[in-house]
Amino acid sequence: MVTILDKTFGPFLSQAIIEERIGEMAAQINEDYHGKTPIFIVVLNGAFLFASELLKRLDLSCEVSFVRFASYENTQSSGNVREILGLQENLSGRDVVVIEDIVDTGLTMNQLLNQLRPSNPKSLAVATLLHKPEALKAPVSLEYAGFEIENRFVVGYGLDYDGLGRNLNAIYVLQDISSQA
């Protein structure tokens, strides 16, 4: 159990299980992009640990860039997505893979993909560590999804609660049922 601010979180996904799954995802990406030079767009802040582990396991030439969006307030999605830091690279004719920590409502991912499509990428794929199908408000195609989870609030491995908990090496789930998103 870990306590972050006023919330208690219990173990959910261990570091070993997460890293094993990331290895499997990397193997699939290596196969799918063999002989290509994709650009990976990492969504900050949450996807940094996942992206780091995934990218270290890739055996292909690639570029990495970063974008930053915000849509969470405390433990609930605000429903409003704001772009904070934009993309500078030319994506025309490029294979693009967006790396995200979690897709829950799908709103952030849909906004990002809608902003990337006019750049005319050759291909556009999404790799996410976690997916909450029950929380979807907008459909999203996920080519690489690590784990499908229930619609519960999680922290660790890059995911946070009010900016804290990102550094945990495993994923923890909120235990206080009355405070769940």
Short mmCIF file of N, CA and C in Angstrom, two decimals:
data_model
loop_
_atom_site.label_atom_id
_atom_site.label_comp_id
_atom_site.label_asym_id
_atom_site.label_seq_id
_atom_site.Cartn_x
_atom_site.Cartn_y
_atom_site.Cartn_z
N MET A 1 0.85 -1.19 0.00
CA MET A 1 0.00 0.00 0.00
C MET A 1 0.89 1.24 0.00
N VAL A 2 0.44 2.25 -0.73
CA VAL A 2 1.12 3.54 -0.70
C VAL A 2 0.07 4.62 -0.47
N THR A 3 0.49 5.68 0.21
CA THR A 3 -0.39 6.81 0.43
C THR A 3 0.18 8.01 -0.32
N ILE A 4 -0.67 8.64 -1.10
CA ILE A 4 -0.30 9.86 -1.82
C ILE A 4 -1.33 10.91 -1.45
N LEU A 5 -0.83 11.98 -0.81
CA LEU A 5 -1.70 13.03 -0.29
C LEU A 5 -2.77 12.39 0.60
N ASP A 6 -4.04 12.50 0.21
CA ASP A 6 -5.15 11.99 1.03
C ASP A 6 -5.70 10.65 0.57
N LYS A 7 -5.01 9.97 -0.35
CA LYS A 7 -5.52 8.72 -0.94
C LYS A 7 -4.58 7.56 -0.67
N THR A 8 -5.17 6.37 -0.53
CA THR A 8 -4.41 5.13 -0.35
C THR A 8 -4.59 4.26 -1.59
N PHE A 9 -3.46 3.73 -2.06
CA PHE A 9 -3.45 2.91 -3.26
C PHE A 9 -2.85 1.55 -2.94
N GLY A 10 -3.42 0.50 -3.53
CA GLY A 10 -2.92 -0.85 -3.34
C GLY A 10 -2.27 -1.38 -4.60
N PRO A 11 -1.45 -2.42 -4.47
CA PRO A 11 -0.77 -3.00 -5.63
C PRO A 11 -1.77 -3.42 -6.72
N PHE A 12 -1.38 -3.21 -7.98
CA PHE A 12 -2.25 -3.54 -9.11
C PHE A 12 -1.46 -4.31 -10.17
N LEU A 13 -0.40 -3.71 -10.74
CA LEU A 13 0.45 -4.37 -11.71
C LEU A 13 1.90 -4.22 -11.25
N SER A 14 2.60 -5.33 -11.09
CA SER A 14 3.98 -5.28 -10.63
C SER A 14 4.92 -4.79 -11.74
N GLN A 15 6.08 -4.33 -11.33
CA GLN A 15 7.09 -3.89 -12.28
C GLN A 15 7.45 -5.02 -13.24
N ALA A 16 7.61 -6.23 -12.74
CA ALA A 16 7.99 -7.37 -13.59
C ALA A 16 6.93 -7.65 -14.65
N ILE A 17 5.66 -7.62 -14.27
CA ILE A 17 4.57 -7.87 -15.22
C ILE A 17 4.51 -6.77 -16.27
N ILE A 18 4.68 -5.52 -15.83
CA ILE A 18 4.65 -4.38 -16.76
C ILE A 18 5.79 -4.51 -17.77
N GLU A 19 6.98 -4.76 -17.28
CA GLU A 19 8.14 -4.80 -18.17
C GLU A 19 8.11 -6.01 -19.10
N GLU A 20 7.53 -7.12 -18.65
CA GLU A 20 7.36 -8.27 -19.54
C GLU A 20 6.42 -7.91 -20.70
N ARG A 21 5.33 -7.25 -20.37
CA ARG A 21 4.36 -6.86 -21.41
C ARG A 21 4.96 -5.83 -22.37
N ILE A 22 5.74 -4.89 -21.84
CA ILE A 22 6.39 -3.90 -22.69
C ILE A 22 7.34 -4.60 -23.67
N GLY A 23 8.04 -5.64 -23.21
CA GLY A 23 8.91 -6.42 -24.09
C GLY A 23 8.14 -7.05 -25.23
N GLU A 24 6.95 -7.56 -24.93
CA GLU A 24 6.11 -8.16 -25.97
C GLU A 24 5.65 -7.11 -26.96
N MET A 25 5.28 -5.94 -26.46
CA MET A 25 4.84 -4.85 -27.34
C MET A 25 5.99 -4.40 -28.24
N ALA A 26 7.19 -4.29 -27.67
CA ALA A 26 8.37 -3.87 -28.45
C ALA A 26 8.67 -4.88 -29.56
N ALA A 27 8.54 -6.16 -29.24
CA ALA A 27 8.78 -7.19 -30.25
C ALA A 27 7.81 -7.02 -31.43
N GLN A 28 6.56 -6.73 -31.13
CA GLN A 28 5.57 -6.53 -32.20
C GLN A 28 5.88 -5.28 -33.02
N ILE A 29 6.27 -4.20 -32.35
CA ILE A 29 6.63 -2.95 -33.06
C ILE A 29 7.87 -3.19 -33.91
N ASN A 30 8.86 -3.90 -33.38
CA ASN A 30 10.06 -4.23 -34.17
C ASN A 30 9.69 -4.96 -35.45
N GLU A 31 8.76 -5.89 -35.33
CA GLU A 31 8.31 -6.65 -36.50
C GLU A 31 7.54 -5.76 -37.48
N ASP A 32 6.61 -4.97 -36.95
CA ASP A 32 5.76 -4.14 -37.81
C ASP A 32 6.52 -3.03 -38.52
N TYR A 33 7.59 -2.52 -37.92
CA TYR A 33 8.32 -1.39 -38.50
C TYR A 33 9.73 -1.78 -38.97
N HIS A 34 9.97 -3.07 -39.15
CA HIS A 34 11.26 -3.54 -39.65
C HIS A 34 11.59 -2.84 -40.97
N GLY A 35 12.79 -2.28 -41.07
CA GLY A 35 13.22 -1.61 -42.29
C GLY A 35 12.69 -0.20 -42.45
N LYS A 36 11.96 0.27 -41.48
CA LYS A 36 11.39 1.63 -41.52
C LYS A 36 12.04 2.48 -40.43
N THR A 37 11.83 3.79 -40.50
CA THR A 37 12.35 4.71 -39.49
C THR A 37 11.18 5.54 -38.95
N PRO A 38 10.41 4.95 -38.03
CA PRO A 38 9.25 5.68 -37.50
C PRO A 38 9.67 6.82 -36.56
N ILE A 39 8.73 7.72 -36.34
CA ILE A 39 8.90 8.74 -35.32
C ILE A 39 7.90 8.42 -34.21
N PHE A 40 8.40 8.36 -32.99
CA PHE A 40 7.56 8.10 -31.83
C PHE A 40 7.27 9.42 -31.16
N ILE A 41 5.99 9.70 -30.95
CA ILE A 41 5.55 10.93 -30.28
C ILE A 41 5.07 10.53 -28.90
N VAL A 42 5.81 10.95 -27.89
CA VAL A 42 5.53 10.59 -26.50
C VAL A 42 4.67 11.67 -25.88
N VAL A 43 3.54 11.26 -25.28
CA VAL A 43 2.65 12.20 -24.62
C VAL A 43 3.10 12.36 -23.17
N LEU A 44 3.54 13.57 -22.85
CA LEU A 44 4.00 13.88 -21.49
C LEU A 44 2.83 14.34 -20.64
N ASN A 45 2.91 14.20 -19.34
CA ASN A 45 4.05 13.73 -18.60
C ASN A 45 3.99 12.23 -18.37
N GLY A 46 2.81 11.67 -18.39
CA GLY A 46 2.61 10.31 -17.92
C GLY A 46 3.31 9.21 -18.68
N ALA A 47 3.55 9.37 -19.97
CA ALA A 47 4.09 8.27 -20.77
C ALA A 47 5.61 8.16 -20.73
N PHE A 48 6.29 9.00 -19.96
CA PHE A 48 7.75 9.01 -20.04
C PHE A 48 8.40 7.70 -19.60
N LEU A 49 7.92 7.06 -18.54
CA LEU A 49 8.52 5.79 -18.10
C LEU A 49 8.22 4.67 -19.09
N PHE A 50 6.98 4.57 -19.50
CA PHE A 50 6.59 3.57 -20.49
C PHE A 50 7.39 3.76 -21.78
N ALA A 51 7.47 5.00 -22.26
CA ALA A 51 8.21 5.27 -23.50
C ALA A 51 9.67 4.89 -23.36
N SER A 52 10.27 5.22 -22.23
CA SER A 52 11.67 4.89 -22.01
C SER A 52 11.91 3.38 -22.09
N GLU A 53 11.08 2.62 -21.40
CA GLU A 53 11.24 1.16 -21.41
C GLU A 53 10.94 0.58 -22.79
N LEU A 54 9.94 1.10 -23.47
CA LEU A 54 9.59 0.60 -24.80
C LEU A 54 10.69 0.91 -25.80
N LEU A 55 11.15 2.15 -25.82
CA LEU A 55 12.15 2.57 -26.80
C LEU A 55 13.48 1.85 -26.62
N LYS A 56 13.84 1.54 -25.37
CA LYS A 56 15.10 0.81 -25.12
C LYS A 56 15.08 -0.57 -25.73
N ARG A 57 13.89 -1.12 -25.94
CA ARG A 57 13.76 -2.48 -26.46
C ARG A 57 13.59 -2.55 -27.97
N LEU A 58 13.57 -1.40 -28.62
CA LEU A 58 13.39 -1.38 -30.07
C LEU A 58 14.72 -1.57 -30.78
N ASP A 59 14.72 -2.41 -31.82
CA ASP A 59 15.92 -2.69 -32.60
C ASP A 59 15.83 -2.03 -33.97
N LEU A 60 15.24 -0.87 -34.03
CA LEU A 60 15.10 -0.18 -35.31
C LEU A 60 15.49 1.27 -35.15
N SER A 61 15.84 1.88 -36.25
CA SER A 61 16.19 3.29 -36.25
C SER A 61 14.90 4.09 -36.10
N CYS A 62 14.93 5.09 -35.22
CA CYS A 62 13.71 5.87 -35.00
C CYS A 62 14.05 7.25 -34.47
N GLU A 63 13.07 8.13 -34.54
CA GLU A 63 13.15 9.45 -33.93
C GLU A 63 12.15 9.50 -32.79
N VAL A 64 12.37 10.42 -31.85
CA VAL A 64 11.47 10.58 -30.71
C VAL A 64 11.17 12.07 -30.55
N SER A 65 9.90 12.39 -30.34
CA SER A 65 9.50 13.75 -30.05
C SER A 65 8.46 13.71 -28.93
N PHE A 66 8.08 14.87 -28.42
CA PHE A 66 7.20 14.93 -27.26
C PHE A 66 6.10 15.97 -27.45
N VAL A 67 4.92 15.66 -26.93
CA VAL A 67 3.82 16.62 -26.82
C VAL A 67 3.28 16.51 -25.40
N ARG A 68 2.61 17.56 -24.98
CA ARG A 68 2.06 17.55 -23.63
C ARG A 68 0.64 18.06 -23.67
N PHE A 69 -0.27 17.27 -23.09
CA PHE A 69 -1.68 17.61 -22.97
C PHE A 69 -2.08 17.48 -21.51
N ALA A 70 -3.16 18.12 -21.14
CA ALA A 70 -3.68 17.95 -19.78
C ALA A 70 -5.20 17.82 -19.86
N SER A 71 -5.74 16.85 -19.10
CA SER A 71 -7.20 16.70 -19.05
C SER A 71 -7.69 16.25 -17.69
N TYR A 72 -6.78 15.95 -16.77
CA TYR A 72 -7.18 15.44 -15.45
C TYR A 72 -7.15 16.53 -14.39
N GLU A 73 -8.10 16.46 -13.48
CA GLU A 73 -8.12 17.28 -12.28
C GLU A 73 -8.38 16.33 -11.13
N ASN A 74 -7.44 16.22 -10.21
CA ASN A 74 -7.50 15.26 -9.12
C ASN A 74 -7.59 13.84 -9.67
N THR A 75 -8.69 13.11 -9.42
CA THR A 75 -8.79 11.73 -9.88
C THR A 75 -9.79 11.56 -11.02
N GLN A 76 -10.30 12.65 -11.59
CA GLN A 76 -11.30 12.56 -12.64
C GLN A 76 -10.88 13.34 -13.87
N SER A 77 -11.24 12.80 -15.03
CA SER A 77 -11.00 13.51 -16.27
C SER A 77 -11.90 14.74 -16.27
N SER A 78 -11.35 15.89 -16.60
CA SER A 78 -12.14 17.12 -16.63
C SER A 78 -13.03 17.18 -17.85
N GLY A 79 -12.73 16.36 -18.86
CA GLY A 79 -13.49 16.40 -20.10
C GLY A 79 -12.98 17.47 -21.04
N ASN A 80 -12.11 18.34 -20.57
CA ASN A 80 -11.52 19.39 -21.38
C ASN A 80 -10.06 19.05 -21.63
N VAL A 81 -9.65 19.09 -22.89
CA VAL A 81 -8.29 18.77 -23.25
C VAL A 81 -7.62 20.04 -23.74
N ARG A 82 -6.46 20.35 -23.14
CA ARG A 82 -5.72 21.54 -23.53
C ARG A 82 -4.35 21.14 -24.03
N GLU A 83 -3.92 21.70 -25.16
CA GLU A 83 -2.56 21.45 -25.62
C GLU A 83 -1.64 22.38 -24.85
N ILE A 84 -0.55 21.84 -24.33
CA ILE A 84 0.40 22.65 -23.58
C ILE A 84 1.69 22.85 -24.36
N LEU A 85 2.21 21.79 -24.95
CA LEU A 85 3.45 21.85 -25.70
C LEU A 85 3.25 21.13 -27.01
N GLY A 86 3.52 21.78 -28.12
CA GLY A 86 3.23 21.21 -29.42
C GLY A 86 4.40 20.53 -30.09
N LEU A 87 4.12 19.95 -31.22
CA LEU A 87 5.06 19.18 -32.02
C LEU A 87 5.68 20.07 -33.10
N GLN A 88 6.98 19.94 -33.32
CA GLN A 88 7.67 20.76 -34.31
C GLN A 88 8.07 19.99 -35.57
N GLU A 89 8.18 18.66 -35.50
CA GLU A 89 8.68 17.86 -36.61
C GLU A 89 7.68 17.78 -37.77
N ASN A 90 8.22 17.66 -38.98
CA ASN A 90 7.41 17.45 -40.17
C ASN A 90 7.06 15.96 -40.24
N LEU A 91 5.78 15.64 -40.27
CA LEU A 91 5.32 14.25 -40.26
C LEU A 91 4.89 13.74 -41.63
N SER A 92 4.93 14.57 -42.64
CA SER A 92 4.46 14.19 -43.96
C SER A 92 5.23 12.98 -44.49
N GLY A 93 4.46 11.94 -44.85
CA GLY A 93 5.06 10.72 -45.39
C GLY A 93 5.79 9.85 -44.37
N ARG A 94 5.65 10.16 -43.09
CA ARG A 94 6.36 9.42 -42.03
C ARG A 94 5.45 8.40 -41.35
N ASP A 95 6.05 7.34 -40.84
CA ASP A 95 5.34 6.39 -39.98
C ASP A 95 5.39 6.97 -38.57
N VAL A 96 4.23 7.22 -37.98
CA VAL A 96 4.13 7.87 -36.68
C VAL A 96 3.48 6.92 -35.69
N VAL A 97 4.12 6.78 -34.51
CA VAL A 97 3.54 5.99 -33.43
C VAL A 97 3.45 6.90 -32.21
N VAL A 98 2.24 7.11 -31.72
CA VAL A 98 2.01 7.90 -30.51
C VAL A 98 2.13 6.97 -29.31
N ILE A 99 2.92 7.39 -28.33
CA ILE A 99 3.08 6.60 -27.10
C ILE A 99 2.37 7.32 -25.97
N GLU A 100 1.40 6.64 -25.36
CA GLU A 100 0.57 7.21 -24.29
C GLU A 100 0.60 6.28 -23.09
N ASP A 101 0.43 6.85 -21.89
CA ASP A 101 0.41 6.03 -20.69
C ASP A 101 -0.92 5.31 -20.53
N ILE A 102 -2.02 6.04 -20.73
CA ILE A 102 -3.34 5.45 -20.52
C ILE A 102 -4.35 6.11 -21.45
N VAL A 103 -5.20 5.29 -22.03
CA VAL A 103 -6.33 5.79 -22.82
C VAL A 103 -7.57 5.41 -22.03
N ASP A 104 -8.26 6.42 -21.50
CA ASP A 104 -9.49 6.15 -20.77
C ASP A 104 -10.68 6.75 -21.51
N THR A 105 -10.90 8.05 -21.44
CA THR A 105 -12.04 8.63 -22.15
C THR A 105 -11.81 8.64 -23.66
N GLY A 106 -10.56 8.67 -24.09
CA GLY A 106 -10.23 8.75 -25.51
C GLY A 106 -10.21 10.17 -26.04
N LEU A 107 -10.63 11.14 -25.22
CA LEU A 107 -10.71 12.53 -25.67
C LEU A 107 -9.34 13.12 -26.02
N THR A 108 -8.37 12.92 -25.15
CA THR A 108 -7.03 13.44 -25.41
C THR A 108 -6.44 12.81 -26.67
N MET A 109 -6.55 11.49 -26.78
CA MET A 109 -5.98 10.80 -27.93
C MET A 109 -6.67 11.22 -29.22
N ASN A 110 -7.99 11.35 -29.19
CA ASN A 110 -8.70 11.80 -30.39
C ASN A 110 -8.25 13.19 -30.81
N GLN A 111 -8.08 14.10 -29.85
CA GLN A 111 -7.64 15.45 -30.19
C GLN A 111 -6.24 15.41 -30.80
N LEU A 112 -5.35 14.64 -30.20
CA LEU A 112 -3.99 14.55 -30.72
C LEU A 112 -3.99 13.95 -32.13
N LEU A 113 -4.69 12.85 -32.34
CA LEU A 113 -4.73 12.23 -33.66
C LEU A 113 -5.34 13.17 -34.69
N ASN A 114 -6.37 13.90 -34.31
CA ASN A 114 -6.98 14.87 -35.23
C ASN A 114 -6.02 16.00 -35.58
N GLN A 115 -5.11 16.34 -34.67
CA GLN A 115 -4.11 17.37 -34.96
C GLN A 115 -2.98 16.81 -35.82
N LEU A 116 -2.72 15.51 -35.74
CA LEU A 116 -1.63 14.91 -36.51
C LEU A 116 -2.04 14.55 -37.94
N ARG A 117 -3.27 14.15 -38.15
CA ARG A 117 -3.71 13.69 -39.48
C ARG A 117 -3.49 14.71 -40.60
N PRO A 118 -3.76 16.01 -40.40
CA PRO A 118 -3.53 16.98 -41.48
C PRO A 118 -2.06 17.09 -41.90
N SER A 119 -1.14 16.55 -41.09
CA SER A 119 0.29 16.56 -41.44
C SER A 119 0.63 15.47 -42.45
N ASN A 120 -0.37 14.67 -42.84
CA ASN A 120 -0.23 13.62 -43.84
C ASN A 120 0.83 12.57 -43.52
N PRO A 121 0.77 11.98 -42.32
CA PRO A 121 1.72 10.89 -42.05
C PRO A 121 1.41 9.70 -42.94
N LYS A 122 2.44 8.90 -43.26
CA LYS A 122 2.25 7.69 -44.04
C LYS A 122 1.38 6.71 -43.28
N SER A 123 1.65 6.59 -41.96
CA SER A 123 0.83 5.75 -41.09
C SER A 123 0.79 6.41 -39.71
N LEU A 124 -0.25 6.08 -38.96
CA LEU A 124 -0.45 6.68 -37.64
C LEU A 124 -0.98 5.59 -36.72
N ALA A 125 -0.20 5.26 -35.69
CA ALA A 125 -0.57 4.19 -34.76
C ALA A 125 -0.46 4.71 -33.33
N VAL A 126 -1.13 3.99 -32.41
CA VAL A 126 -1.09 4.34 -30.99
C VAL A 126 -0.60 3.15 -30.19
N ALA A 127 0.35 3.42 -29.28
CA ALA A 127 0.82 2.43 -28.32
C ALA A 127 0.52 2.98 -26.93
N THR A 128 -0.28 2.27 -26.17
CA THR A 128 -0.62 2.71 -24.82
C THR A 128 -0.33 1.60 -23.82
N LEU A 129 0.14 1.99 -22.65
CA LEU A 129 0.39 0.99 -21.62
C LEU A 129 -0.92 0.45 -21.07
N LEU A 130 -1.86 1.36 -20.78
CA LEU A 130 -3.15 0.98 -20.19
C LEU A 130 -4.31 1.48 -21.04
N HIS A 131 -5.39 0.71 -21.02
CA HIS A 131 -6.62 1.09 -21.72
C HIS A 131 -7.80 0.77 -20.81
N LYS A 132 -8.72 1.75 -20.65
CA LYS A 132 -9.94 1.56 -19.88
C LYS A 132 -11.14 1.58 -20.83
N PRO A 133 -11.50 0.46 -21.42
CA PRO A 133 -12.60 0.45 -22.39
C PRO A 133 -13.91 0.99 -21.84
N GLU A 134 -14.19 0.73 -20.55
CA GLU A 134 -15.45 1.19 -19.95
C GLU A 134 -15.56 2.71 -19.88
N ALA A 135 -14.44 3.40 -19.88
CA ALA A 135 -14.44 4.86 -19.73
C ALA A 135 -14.51 5.61 -21.06
N LEU A 136 -14.41 4.90 -22.18
CA LEU A 136 -14.36 5.56 -23.49
C LEU A 136 -15.57 6.44 -23.75
N LYS A 137 -15.29 7.67 -24.15
CA LYS A 137 -16.32 8.60 -24.59
C LYS A 137 -16.17 8.89 -26.08
N ALA A 138 -15.00 8.55 -26.62
CA ALA A 138 -14.71 8.73 -28.04
C ALA A 138 -13.94 7.50 -28.51
N PRO A 139 -14.33 6.92 -29.65
CA PRO A 139 -13.64 5.71 -30.12
C PRO A 139 -12.20 6.01 -30.51
N VAL A 140 -11.31 5.07 -30.17
CA VAL A 140 -9.89 5.21 -30.49
C VAL A 140 -9.37 3.86 -30.94
N SER A 141 -8.64 3.85 -32.04
CA SER A 141 -7.99 2.63 -32.51
C SER A 141 -6.63 2.51 -31.83
N LEU A 142 -6.43 1.43 -31.10
CA LEU A 142 -5.18 1.21 -30.38
C LEU A 142 -4.47 0.00 -30.99
N GLU A 143 -3.40 0.27 -31.73
CA GLU A 143 -2.66 -0.81 -32.37
C GLU A 143 -1.85 -1.62 -31.37
N TYR A 144 -1.38 -0.96 -30.31
CA TYR A 144 -0.57 -1.63 -29.30
C TYR A 144 -1.09 -1.22 -27.92
N ALA A 145 -1.72 -2.14 -27.22
CA ALA A 145 -2.25 -1.86 -25.89
C ALA A 145 -1.66 -2.87 -24.91
N GLY A 146 -1.05 -2.36 -23.86
CA GLY A 146 -0.41 -3.23 -22.88
C GLY A 146 -1.41 -4.01 -22.05
N PHE A 147 -2.28 -3.30 -21.35
CA PHE A 147 -3.24 -3.92 -20.45
C PHE A 147 -4.59 -3.23 -20.56
N GLU A 148 -5.67 -4.01 -20.65
CA GLU A 148 -7.02 -3.47 -20.49
C GLU A 148 -7.34 -3.56 -19.01
N ILE A 149 -7.79 -2.43 -18.43
CA ILE A 149 -8.09 -2.42 -17.00
C ILE A 149 -9.50 -1.89 -16.77
N GLU A 150 -10.00 -2.14 -15.56
CA GLU A 150 -11.30 -1.60 -15.16
C GLU A 150 -11.21 -0.08 -15.07
N ASN A 151 -12.36 0.56 -15.00
CA ASN A 151 -12.42 2.01 -14.89
C ASN A 151 -12.16 2.43 -13.44
N ARG A 152 -10.91 2.26 -13.02
CA ARG A 152 -10.49 2.64 -11.67
C ARG A 152 -9.28 3.55 -11.78
N PHE A 153 -9.08 4.39 -10.78
CA PHE A 153 -7.97 5.34 -10.81
C PHE A 153 -6.68 4.66 -10.38
N VAL A 154 -5.64 4.81 -11.22
CA VAL A 154 -4.35 4.17 -10.96
C VAL A 154 -3.23 5.21 -10.97
N VAL A 155 -2.16 4.87 -10.23
CA VAL A 155 -0.96 5.71 -10.19
C VAL A 155 0.27 4.83 -10.31
N GLY A 156 1.39 5.47 -10.60
CA GLY A 156 2.67 4.78 -10.68
C GLY A 156 3.07 4.53 -12.12
N TYR A 157 4.34 4.24 -12.31
CA TYR A 157 4.89 3.98 -13.62
C TYR A 157 4.56 5.11 -14.60
N GLY A 158 4.65 6.34 -14.09
CA GLY A 158 4.40 7.53 -14.91
C GLY A 158 3.06 8.18 -14.64
N LEU A 159 2.08 7.42 -14.17
CA LEU A 159 0.76 7.97 -13.88
C LEU A 159 0.77 8.63 -12.51
N ASP A 160 0.01 9.72 -12.37
CA ASP A 160 0.09 10.49 -11.13
C ASP A 160 -1.26 10.78 -10.51
N TYR A 161 -1.20 11.22 -9.27
CA TYR A 161 -2.33 11.81 -8.56
C TYR A 161 -1.86 13.20 -8.12
N ASP A 162 -2.42 14.23 -8.71
CA ASP A 162 -2.03 15.61 -8.45
C ASP A 162 -0.51 15.81 -8.53
N GLY A 163 0.12 15.21 -9.55
CA GLY A 163 1.54 15.38 -9.79
C GLY A 163 2.44 14.44 -9.03
N LEU A 164 1.90 13.64 -8.13
CA LEU A 164 2.71 12.74 -7.30
C LEU A 164 2.47 11.28 -7.68
N GLY A 165 3.47 10.45 -7.43
CA GLY A 165 3.36 9.00 -7.65
C GLY A 165 3.90 8.51 -8.96
N ARG A 166 4.30 9.42 -9.85
CA ARG A 166 4.81 9.00 -11.16
C ARG A 166 6.04 8.10 -11.03
N ASN A 167 6.83 8.32 -9.99
CA ASN A 167 8.10 7.61 -9.84
C ASN A 167 7.95 6.19 -9.28
N LEU A 168 6.77 5.77 -8.93
CA LEU A 168 6.58 4.41 -8.43
C LEU A 168 6.89 3.42 -9.55
N ASN A 169 7.60 2.32 -9.23
CA ASN A 169 8.03 1.40 -10.27
C ASN A 169 7.00 0.32 -10.60
N ALA A 170 5.81 0.44 -10.04
CA ALA A 170 4.70 -0.46 -10.33
C ALA A 170 3.45 0.40 -10.43
N ILE A 171 2.33 -0.22 -10.74
CA ILE A 171 1.06 0.52 -10.83
C ILE A 171 0.19 0.11 -9.66
N TYR A 172 -0.40 1.11 -9.02
CA TYR A 172 -1.24 0.95 -7.85
C TYR A 172 -2.63 1.48 -8.16
N VAL A 173 -3.64 0.89 -7.50
CA VAL A 173 -5.04 1.27 -7.73
C VAL A 173 -5.60 1.93 -6.47
N LEU A 174 -6.45 2.91 -6.68
CA LEU A 174 -7.09 3.63 -5.57
C LEU A 174 -7.93 2.67 -4.74
N GLN A 175 -7.73 2.69 -3.43
CA GLN A 175 -8.45 1.78 -2.52
C GLN A 175 -9.71 2.40 -1.93
N ASP A 176 -9.76 3.71 -1.85
CA ASP A 176 -10.89 4.40 -1.24
C ASP A 176 -12.05 4.42 -2.23
N ILE A 177 -12.96 3.48 -2.10
CA ILE A 177 -14.05 3.31 -3.06
C ILE A 177 -14.89 4.58 -3.22
N SER A 178 -15.09 5.33 -2.15
CA SER A 178 -15.91 6.54 -2.25
C SER A 178 -15.24 7.64 -3.05
N SER A 179 -13.92 7.52 -3.31
CA SER A 179 -13.18 8.56 -4.04
C SER A 179 -12.82 8.13 -5.45
N GLN A 180 -13.28 6.98 -5.90
CA GLN A 180 -12.90 6.51 -7.23
C GLN A 180 -13.52 7.35 -8.31
N ALA A 181 -12.76 7.45 -9.42
CA ALA A 181 -13.27 8.17 -10.59
C ALA A 181 -14.25 7.28 -11.33
#
